Every structure is written in structure tokens, then in C-alpha cells.
Tab-separated table of C-alpha atoms and ligand atoms in Angstrom:
chain	number	residue	atom	x	y	z
K	1	UNK	CA	-12.007	0.801	13.914
K	2	UNK	CA	-10.307	1.881	17.105
K	3	UNK	CA	-10.518	5.436	18.336
K	4	UNK	CA	-9.249	8.058	15.955
K	5	UNK	CA	-7.308	11.070	16.970
K	6	UNK	CA	-8.698	12.904	13.969
K	7	UNK	CA	-11.855	14.870	13.513
K	8	UNK	CA	-14.441	12.700	11.834
K	9	UNK	CA	-14.910	15.238	9.082
K	10	UNK	CA	-11.192	15.723	8.446
K	11	UNK	CA	-11.495	14.392	4.831
K	12	UNK	CA	-14.955	15.699	4.061
K	13	UNK	CA	-15.343	16.197	0.363
K	14	UNK	CA	-11.936	14.412	-0.313
K	15	UNK	CA	-11.856	11.944	-3.123
K	16	UNK	CA	-9.691	8.915	-2.360
K	17	UNK	CA	-8.506	6.023	-4.385
K	18	UNK	CA	-6.881	2.831	-2.889
K	19	UNK	CA	-5.363	0.216	-5.043
K	20	UNK	CA	-5.482	-3.270	-3.619
K	21	UNK	CA	-8.434	-1.844	-1.664
K	22	UNK	CA	-10.718	-4.901	-1.627
K	23	UNK	CA	-8.998	-6.761	1.199
K	24	UNK	CA	-6.438	-6.487	3.989
K	25	UNK	CA	-4.754	-3.275	4.787
K	26	UNK	CA	-6.100	-1.488	1.703
K	27	UNK	CA	-9.659	-2.116	2.759
K	28	UNK	CA	-8.827	-0.703	6.256
K	29	UNK	CA	-7.347	2.395	4.523
K	30	UNK	CA	-10.539	2.865	2.412
K	31	UNK	CA	-12.847	2.267	5.483
K	32	UNK	CA	-10.872	4.743	7.622
K	33	UNK	CA	-10.853	7.588	4.943
K	34	UNK	CA	-14.706	6.885	4.617
K	35	UNK	CA	-15.110	7.093	8.399
K	36	UNK	CA	-13.467	10.526	8.186
K	37	UNK	CA	-15.912	11.886	5.594
K	38	UNK	CA	-14.141	10.976	2.349
K	39	UNK	CA	-15.546	9.589	-0.845
K	40	UNK	CA	-13.633	6.366	-1.569
K	41	UNK	CA	-12.897	4.259	-4.629
K	42	UNK	CA	-11.262	0.887	-4.279
K	43	UNK	CA	-9.635	-0.987	-7.270
K	44	UNK	CA	-8.031	-4.440	-7.498
K	45	UNK	CA	-7.997	-7.466	-9.848
K	46	UNK	CA	-10.739	-9.318	-7.996
K	47	UNK	CA	-14.423	-8.158	-8.500
K	48	UNK	CA	-15.683	-10.367	-5.674
K	49	UNK	CA	-13.188	-8.920	-3.211
K	50	UNK	CA	-14.164	-5.426	-4.303
K	51	UNK	CA	-17.845	-6.046	-3.759
K	52	UNK	CA	-17.374	-7.631	-0.428
K	53	UNK	CA	-14.954	-4.842	0.547
K	54	UNK	CA	-17.341	-2.121	-0.496
K	55	UNK	CA	-20.182	-3.627	1.434
K	56	UNK	CA	-18.006	-3.744	4.561
K	57	UNK	CA	-17.192	-0.053	4.224
K	58	UNK	CA	-20.761	0.876	3.516
K	59	UNK	CA	-22.067	-1.175	6.580
K	60	UNK	CA	-19.534	0.487	8.844
K	61	UNK	CA	-19.669	4.063	7.636
K	62	UNK	CA	-22.916	4.480	5.519
K	63	UNK	CA	-20.635	5.679	2.619
K	64	UNK	CA	-21.262	4.218	-0.937
K	65	UNK	CA	-17.912	2.990	-2.383
K	66	UNK	CA	-16.875	3.147	-5.999
K	67	UNK	CA	-15.366	-0.155	-7.216
K	68	UNK	CA	-13.362	-0.865	-10.351
K	69	UNK	CA	-11.545	-3.888	-11.507
K	70	UNK	CA	-7.885	-3.074	-12.379
K	71	UNK	CA	-4.694	-4.907	-13.082
K	72	UNK	CA	-1.844	-2.459	-12.216
K	73	UNK	CA	0.374	-4.529	-14.447
K	74	UNK	CA	-1.629	-3.462	-17.387
K	75	UNK	CA	-1.327	0.150	-18.692
K	76	UNK	CA	-4.634	-0.038	-20.484
K	77	UNK	CA	-6.485	-1.288	-17.490
K	78	UNK	CA	-4.971	1.525	-15.290
K	79	UNK	CA	-6.020	4.178	-17.960
K	80	UNK	CA	-9.481	2.751	-17.891
K	81	UNK	CA	-9.578	3.124	-14.150
K	82	UNK	CA	-8.279	6.795	-14.521
K	83	UNK	CA	-11.080	7.480	-17.126
K	84	UNK	CA	-13.790	6.172	-14.841
K	85	UNK	CA	-12.588	8.339	-11.861
K	86	UNK	CA	-12.348	11.350	-14.231
K	87	UNK	CA	-15.945	10.929	-15.244
K	88	UNK	CA	-17.180	10.243	-11.799
K	89	UNK	CA	-15.230	12.799	-9.780
K	90	UNK	CA	-13.232	14.934	-12.227
K	91	UNK	CA	-10.235	15.095	-9.932
K	92	UNK	CA	-8.447	12.992	-7.172
K	93	UNK	CA	-7.275	14.180	-3.782
K	94	UNK	CA	-5.602	11.156	-2.390
K	95	UNK	CA	-3.996	8.166	-4.164
K	96	UNK	CA	-2.933	5.198	-2.067
K	97	UNK	CA	-0.636	2.922	-4.048
K	98	UNK	CA	-1.191	-0.221	-1.980
K	99	UNK	CA	-1.454	-3.047	-4.507
K	100	UNK	CA	1.296	-5.523	-3.929
K	101	UNK	CA	2.269	-9.244	-4.279
K	102	UNK	CA	4.915	-11.198	-2.494
K	103	UNK	CA	6.032	-14.789	-1.677
K	104	UNK	CA	9.199	-16.343	-0.420
K	105	UNK	CA	11.607	-17.534	-3.043
K	106	UNK	CA	15.426	-17.637	-2.946
K	107	UNK	CA	16.922	-15.709	-5.941
K	108	UNK	CA	18.951	-18.709	-7.321
K	109	UNK	CA	15.656	-20.548	-7.742
K	110	UNK	CA	13.415	-17.641	-8.735
K	111	UNK	CA	12.153	-17.685	-12.412
K	112	UNK	CA	12.252	-14.665	-14.577
K	113	UNK	CA	8.305	-14.648	-14.313
K	114	UNK	CA	8.385	-14.825	-10.544
K	115	UNK	CA	10.733	-11.802	-10.430
K	116	UNK	CA	8.774	-9.981	-12.983
K	117	UNK	CA	5.430	-10.636	-11.399
K	118	UNK	CA	6.322	-8.936	-8.072
K	119	UNK	CA	8.279	-6.083	-9.576
K	120	UNK	CA	5.620	-5.380	-12.155
K	121	UNK	CA	3.040	-5.094	-9.493
K	122	UNK	CA	4.906	-3.231	-6.879
K	123	UNK	CA	7.326	-0.941	-8.669
K	124	UNK	CA	6.136	-0.665	-12.160
K	125	UNK	CA	2.456	-0.677	-10.909
K	126	UNK	CA	3.239	2.268	-8.520
K	127	UNK	CA	4.754	4.233	-11.449
K	128	UNK	CA	1.968	3.286	-13.916
K	129	UNK	CA	-0.919	4.363	-11.490
K	130	UNK	CA	0.852	7.533	-10.267
K	131	UNK	CA	1.535	8.648	-13.797
K	132	UNK	CA	-1.992	7.817	-14.954
K	133	UNK	CA	-3.474	9.844	-12.110
K	134	UNK	CA	-1.169	12.802	-12.321
K	135	UNK	CA	-3.730	14.922	-14.337
K	136	UNK	CA	-6.482	14.173	-11.835
K	137	UNK	CA	-4.236	14.793	-8.797
K	138	UNK	CA	-3.251	18.164	-10.309
K	139	UNK	CA	-6.854	19.080	-10.081
K	140	UNK	CA	-7.269	17.785	-6.605
K	141	UNK	CA	-7.357	19.877	-3.398
K	142	UNK	CA	-4.104	19.448	-1.289
K	143	UNK	CA	-3.551	16.379	-3.372
K	144	UNK	CA	-1.191	13.717	-2.177
K	145	UNK	CA	0.044	10.205	-2.967
K	146	UNK	CA	0.840	7.567	-0.269
K	147	UNK	CA	3.007	4.640	-1.386
K	148	UNK	CA	3.082	1.522	0.867
K	149	UNK	CA	6.646	0.278	1.326
K	150	UNK	CA	8.197	-2.248	3.796
K	151	UNK	CA	11.155	-2.006	6.202
K	152	UNK	CA	13.279	-4.526	4.215
K	153	UNK	CA	13.347	-1.842	1.444
K	154	UNK	CA	16.506	-0.446	3.035
K	155	UNK	CA	19.096	-2.930	4.320
K	156	UNK	CA	18.333	-6.396	2.737
K	157	UNK	CA	15.254	-8.495	1.860
K	158	UNK	CA	16.665	-11.977	1.553
K	159	UNK	CA	14.147	-14.597	0.288
K	160	UNK	CA	11.853	-11.799	-0.713
K	161	UNK	CA	14.430	-10.024	-2.882
K	162	UNK	CA	11.835	-9.268	-5.659
K	163	UNK	CA	9.705	-7.421	-3.195
K	164	UNK	CA	12.681	-5.758	-1.449
K	165	UNK	CA	14.140	-4.475	-4.682
K	166	UNK	CA	10.691	-3.191	-5.832
K	167	UNK	CA	9.953	-1.530	-2.527
K	168	UNK	CA	13.357	0.093	-2.437
K	169	UNK	CA	12.458	1.346	-5.992
K	170	UNK	CA	9.152	2.644	-4.697
K	171	UNK	CA	10.880	4.661	-1.902
K	172	UNK	CA	13.293	6.352	-4.315
K	173	UNK	CA	10.381	7.000	-6.685
K	174	UNK	CA	8.523	8.601	-3.766
K	175	UNK	CA	11.286	11.033	-3.292
K	176	UNK	CA	11.740	11.795	-7.045
K	177	UNK	CA	8.062	12.374	-7.455
K	178	UNK	CA	7.868	14.535	-4.326
K	179	UNK	CA	10.305	16.897	-6.000
K	180	UNK	CA	8.838	16.758	-9.504
K	181	UNK	CA	5.313	17.231	-8.291
K	182	UNK	CA	5.717	19.724	-5.451
K	183	UNK	CA	5.110	22.681	-7.752
K	184	UNK	CA	2.078	20.825	-9.198
K	185	UNK	CA	0.443	20.865	-5.704
K	186	UNK	CA	0.926	17.165	-5.168
K	187	UNK	CA	2.662	15.720	-2.257
K	188	UNK	CA	4.165	12.193	-2.404
K	189	UNK	CA	5.004	10.223	0.772
K	190	UNK	CA	5.441	6.672	1.767
K	191	UNK	CA	4.234	4.558	4.708
K	192	UNK	CA	6.287	1.751	6.052
K	193	UNK	CA	3.675	-0.339	7.932
K	194	UNK	CA	4.501	-2.903	10.526
K	195	UNK	CA	3.560	-6.574	10.005
K	196	UNK	CA	-0.181	-6.867	9.898
K	197	UNK	CA	-1.705	-10.350	10.170
K	198	UNK	CA	-4.079	-10.012	7.268
K	199	UNK	CA	-5.375	-13.154	5.515
K	200	UNK	CA	-3.027	-12.543	2.564
K	201	UNK	CA	0.035	-12.082	4.831
K	202	UNK	CA	-0.883	-15.166	6.860
K	203	UNK	CA	-1.289	-17.340	3.645
K	204	UNK	CA	1.838	-16.043	1.936
K	205	UNK	CA	4.345	-15.037	4.522
K	206	UNK	CA	3.658	-16.697	7.908
K	207	UNK	CA	1.548	-19.711	7.232
K	208	UNK	CA	2.378	-21.537	10.545
K	209	UNK	CA	1.170	-20.117	13.935
K	210	UNK	CA	4.629	-20.352	15.391
K	211	UNK	CA	5.883	-18.040	12.568
K	212	UNK	CA	3.540	-15.255	13.819
K	213	UNK	CA	5.143	-15.695	17.272
K	214	UNK	CA	8.593	-15.589	15.707
K	215	UNK	CA	7.723	-12.265	14.026
K	216	UNK	CA	6.157	-10.898	17.181
K	217	UNK	CA	9.429	-11.721	19.069
K	218	UNK	CA	11.318	-9.415	16.707
K	219	UNK	CA	9.002	-6.368	17.421
K	220	UNK	CA	10.127	-4.187	20.325
K	221	UNK	CA	6.542	-3.088	20.853
K	222	UNK	CA	5.796	-6.702	21.536
K	223	UNK	CA	2.802	-7.111	19.259
K	224	UNK	CA	1.956	-7.168	15.632
K	225	UNK	CA	0.381	-4.124	13.933
K	226	UNK	CA	-3.370	-3.691	13.191
K	227	UNK	CA	-4.677	-2.607	9.876
K	228	UNK	CA	-6.651	0.169	11.520
K	229	UNK	CA	-3.703	1.832	13.283
K	230	UNK	CA	-1.771	1.583	9.863
K	231	UNK	CA	-4.744	3.327	8.240
K	232	UNK	CA	-4.459	6.285	10.698
K	233	UNK	CA	-0.761	6.680	9.493
K	234	UNK	CA	-1.892	6.929	5.897
K	235	UNK	CA	-4.495	9.585	6.972
K	236	UNK	CA	-1.818	11.531	8.880
K	237	UNK	CA	0.451	11.561	5.751
K	238	UNK	CA	-2.401	12.640	3.578
K	239	UNK	CA	-3.426	15.476	6.102
K	240	UNK	CA	0.037	16.769	6.678
K	241	UNK	CA	0.229	19.519	4.083
K	242	UNK	CA	3.972	20.443	4.535
K	243	UNK	CA	5.272	16.907	4.381
K	244	UNK	CA	6.587	15.437	1.161
K	245	UNK	CA	9.103	12.927	0.174
K	246	UNK	CA	8.922	11.477	3.662
K	247	UNK	CA	8.728	7.770	4.643
K	248	UNK	CA	6.870	7.285	7.810
K	249	UNK	CA	7.974	4.179	9.556
K	250	UNK	CA	5.243	2.726	11.837
K	251	UNK	CA	6.586	-0.775	12.569
K	252	UNK	CA	6.784	-0.942	16.461
K	253	UNK	CA	10.594	-0.498	16.200
K	254	UNK	CA	11.044	-3.687	14.275
K	255	UNK	CA	13.544	-2.446	11.663
K	256	UNK	CA	15.852	-0.967	14.259
K	257	UNK	CA	15.910	-4.404	15.936
K	258	UNK	CA	16.517	-6.594	12.866
K	259	UNK	CA	14.778	-8.287	9.993
K	260	UNK	CA	12.807	-11.537	10.618
K	261	UNK	CA	12.325	-12.365	7.037
K	262	UNK	CA	15.831	-13.736	6.865
K	263	UNK	CA	15.063	-16.337	9.554
K	264	UNK	CA	11.638	-17.073	8.360
K	265	UNK	CA	12.590	-17.240	4.658
K	266	UNK	CA	15.344	-19.649	5.552
K	267	UNK	CA	12.817	-21.937	7.150
K	268	UNK	CA	10.275	-21.739	4.266
K	269	UNK	CA	12.490	-21.584	1.232
K	270	UNK	CA	15.791	-23.321	1.943
S	1	COA	N1	6.950	-19.338	-5.092
S	1	COA	C1	7.674	-19.340	-6.235
S	1	COA	N2	7.271	-18.865	-7.489
S	1	COA	C2	6.057	-18.277	-7.372
S	1	COA	C3	5.265	-18.295	-6.247
S	1	COA	C4	5.631	-18.812	-5.077
S	1	COA	N3	4.896	-18.870	-3.977
S	1	COA	N4	3.928	-17.673	-6.625
S	1	COA	C5	4.153	-17.256	-7.939
S	1	COA	N5	5.348	-17.631	-8.427
S	1	COA	C6	5.841	-17.562	-9.731
S	1	COA	C7	5.055	-18.432	-10.675
S	1	COA	O1	5.689	-19.752	-10.583
S	1	COA	C8	5.352	-17.792	-12.060
S	1	COA	O2	6.580	-18.093	-12.571
S	1	COA	P1	6.742	-19.236	-13.751
S	1	COA	O3	5.845	-18.767	-14.790
S	1	COA	O4	8.160	-19.209	-14.026
S	1	COA	O5	6.221	-20.488	-13.106
S	1	COA	C9	5.348	-16.279	-11.647
S	1	COA	O6	5.664	-16.299	-10.231
S	1	COA	C10	4.060	-15.625	-11.827
S	1	COA	O7	3.051	-16.364	-11.187
S	1	COA	P2	1.586	-16.344	-11.527
S	1	COA	O8	0.940	-17.204	-10.476
S	1	COA	O9	1.378	-16.504	-12.932
S	1	COA	O10	1.342	-14.825	-11.138
S	1	COA	P3	0.086	-14.065	-10.641
S	1	COA	O11	0.055	-12.846	-11.409
S	1	COA	O12	-1.137	-14.959	-10.743
S	1	COA	O13	0.426	-13.890	-9.206
S	1	COA	C11	1.347	-12.823	-7.308
S	1	COA	C12	1.565	-13.393	-8.796
S	1	COA	C13	2.578	-12.307	-6.695
S	1	COA	C14	0.233	-11.727	-7.321
S	1	COA	C15	0.852	-13.916	-6.423
S	1	COA	O14	1.965	-14.927	-6.152
S	1	COA	C16	0.122	-13.592	-5.178
S	1	COA	O15	-1.102	-13.423	-5.234
S	1	COA	N6	0.836	-13.500	-4.045
S	1	COA	C17	0.120	-13.201	-2.807
S	1	COA	C18	-0.566	-11.824	-2.821
S	1	COA	C19	0.091	-11.048	-1.638
S	1	COA	O16	1.242	-10.894	-1.627
S	1	COA	N7	-0.804	-10.675	-0.775
S	1	COA	C20	-0.304	-9.791	0.341
S	1	COA	C21	0.466	-10.518	1.337
S	1	COA	S1	1.905	-9.613	1.906
């Protein structure tokens, strides 16, 4: 992790759950919370990713990580995760809804299942996990939810329309929950990260090296984002106790300059 502007005990005693936390950005979120004193749990579909991710966090921070296999598309599986954290911690202070799925596919050729798979993970999954953890968040200290969106959630998301529609829904849900849960002591915010070259993003969204350069060319900052710097934005939202219903855009100015997924998607999918 790079240098943090935050005190290393900023989240001492906080209990944090990151979905999709076994790999990529989610793992960086978990590690950064742990590095600032939090107890962390990571949950995803893949037990091997979770075990490797937990070991990475423990090696880096000395913090033991709770792991739990979950499929955010399955309400029973989500309920089992909530029951485990209730018996382990009794409350939750920070929920990061990071689990996602995405692939290029033009709408005219997209099957019902392809649409459903992404919307079910991203939008319905965020609803399901947030609702299931509402009772634990109510018992949390300065509790908050951070939902991960994308800068194609406003404007258009050609060739990733399932993801765009789902992320737009998550953004609206963020604001609705911010109002519904303000009086319950739970803040709800969204982070719109920049493009981070995780293994998953490379495999699914920009498989060829020249594509990475094409994306970089659309970012006014002149470089891709790092998972660690995105993690600091999540911590900032979780720590900002008068901020709710906000979407923090940390994309190096990319959305103001244009959307690269149109050009890339055309290359990959047309
Ligand atoms: N292009 C077109 N359709 C695709 C696809 C692709 N690359 N990947 C999945 N689909 C379709 C499948 O064909 C299937 O539809 P069908 O039954 O009509 O054939 C439907 O989506 C569900 O696919 P399936 O593989 O059964 O779903 P899954 O639950 O195993 O996986 C995802 C769905 C989205 C999770 C998976 O594609 C995935 O892992 N994506 C990458 C993960 C990711 O996005 N990581 C982060 C990078 S940003």
C-alpha cells in the first residue's frame, strides 16, 4: 500500500465486510481497512480466492480475516453470511458492496441469462446484501454502506448495457437508502472508481495490451488508477460522518473527457 493520509488507527474497533473481497479492488479495500485497525470479513463465491486473499491481508497487516463463501444472487446464501457475522461480531460498522460481474456484449445479441447474470449480481445483489445487513448496521457505530459504481452509470454504457443499467440502479438505490436509513444511523454512499488494471478487469474488459493504452489515453490524469488509492477513497467515505447519499468520483477526470467503453466495446463485440 502507498502512503495513507489517514491515522493508522482510524478504524480501530470497526467491523468491516467487503463483498467480492477475495481478489482485485475488493481485496485492496479489505487490506486497507485492516491496515487502519479494522476487523475485516471478506465474502465471495470462491473459497480459494478468499483463503488466498485472507492470507495476503494477514501477511501485510497481521490481522486475521474472517472469510465466508457467498453468492449475492442467492438470498439464502446472503442470509447465512449475515447470520455468521451476527454471531461473530453482533454488529457491522462498514459494508462495502463491491461484488460485480461484467463482460462486453451488444444488447441485440445478449441472452436473457446474460442480462440477468449481471443485473442479479450488481443491482439485486446490492439490494439483497444491504437489506440483509440492515439490522446489523443499525447496531453499528457510525455505520455506513459504500456501493461501488462506475462512470458509465450516468450517460451511456454501450456494449456493457447490463452493467450500466445495474450500476445506474445502484446509484439511485444509494440515494434512496441514504434517506431511508439516515435516521437509523446508517450513511449510504457510492464510490465511482477509475479503471484499475486488476486481473479480472484485464481478462474481461481489456484483454489486449493496446487496449490498456487506449483506456489510458482517455484519462486526463494520464494513467490508470491503483486499487490502493481507490481503497483510500472508500475509507474516506466511511470516515466522513456527515456525508450521505454522495457519489465520490475518483476516475482521474475520465468521465468528463468521454467514455472509452464505446470504442473498446465496438472493437471487441461488433
Ligand atoms: N459474453 C456473452 N455472454 C456471456 C459472457 C460473455 N463474455 N459471459 C457470460 N455470458 C452469458 C452466458 O452465456 C449465460 O447466458 P446463456 O445461458 O444464455 O448462455 C449468462 O451470461 C450467464 O453466464 P454464466 O457463465 O452461467 O454465469 P456465471 O454466473 O457463471 O458468470 C459472470 C457470470 C458475469 C459473473 C461472469 O461472466 C464473470 O465472471 N465475469 C467476469 C467477472 C468480472 O466482471 N470481474 C471484474 C472485472 S470488471
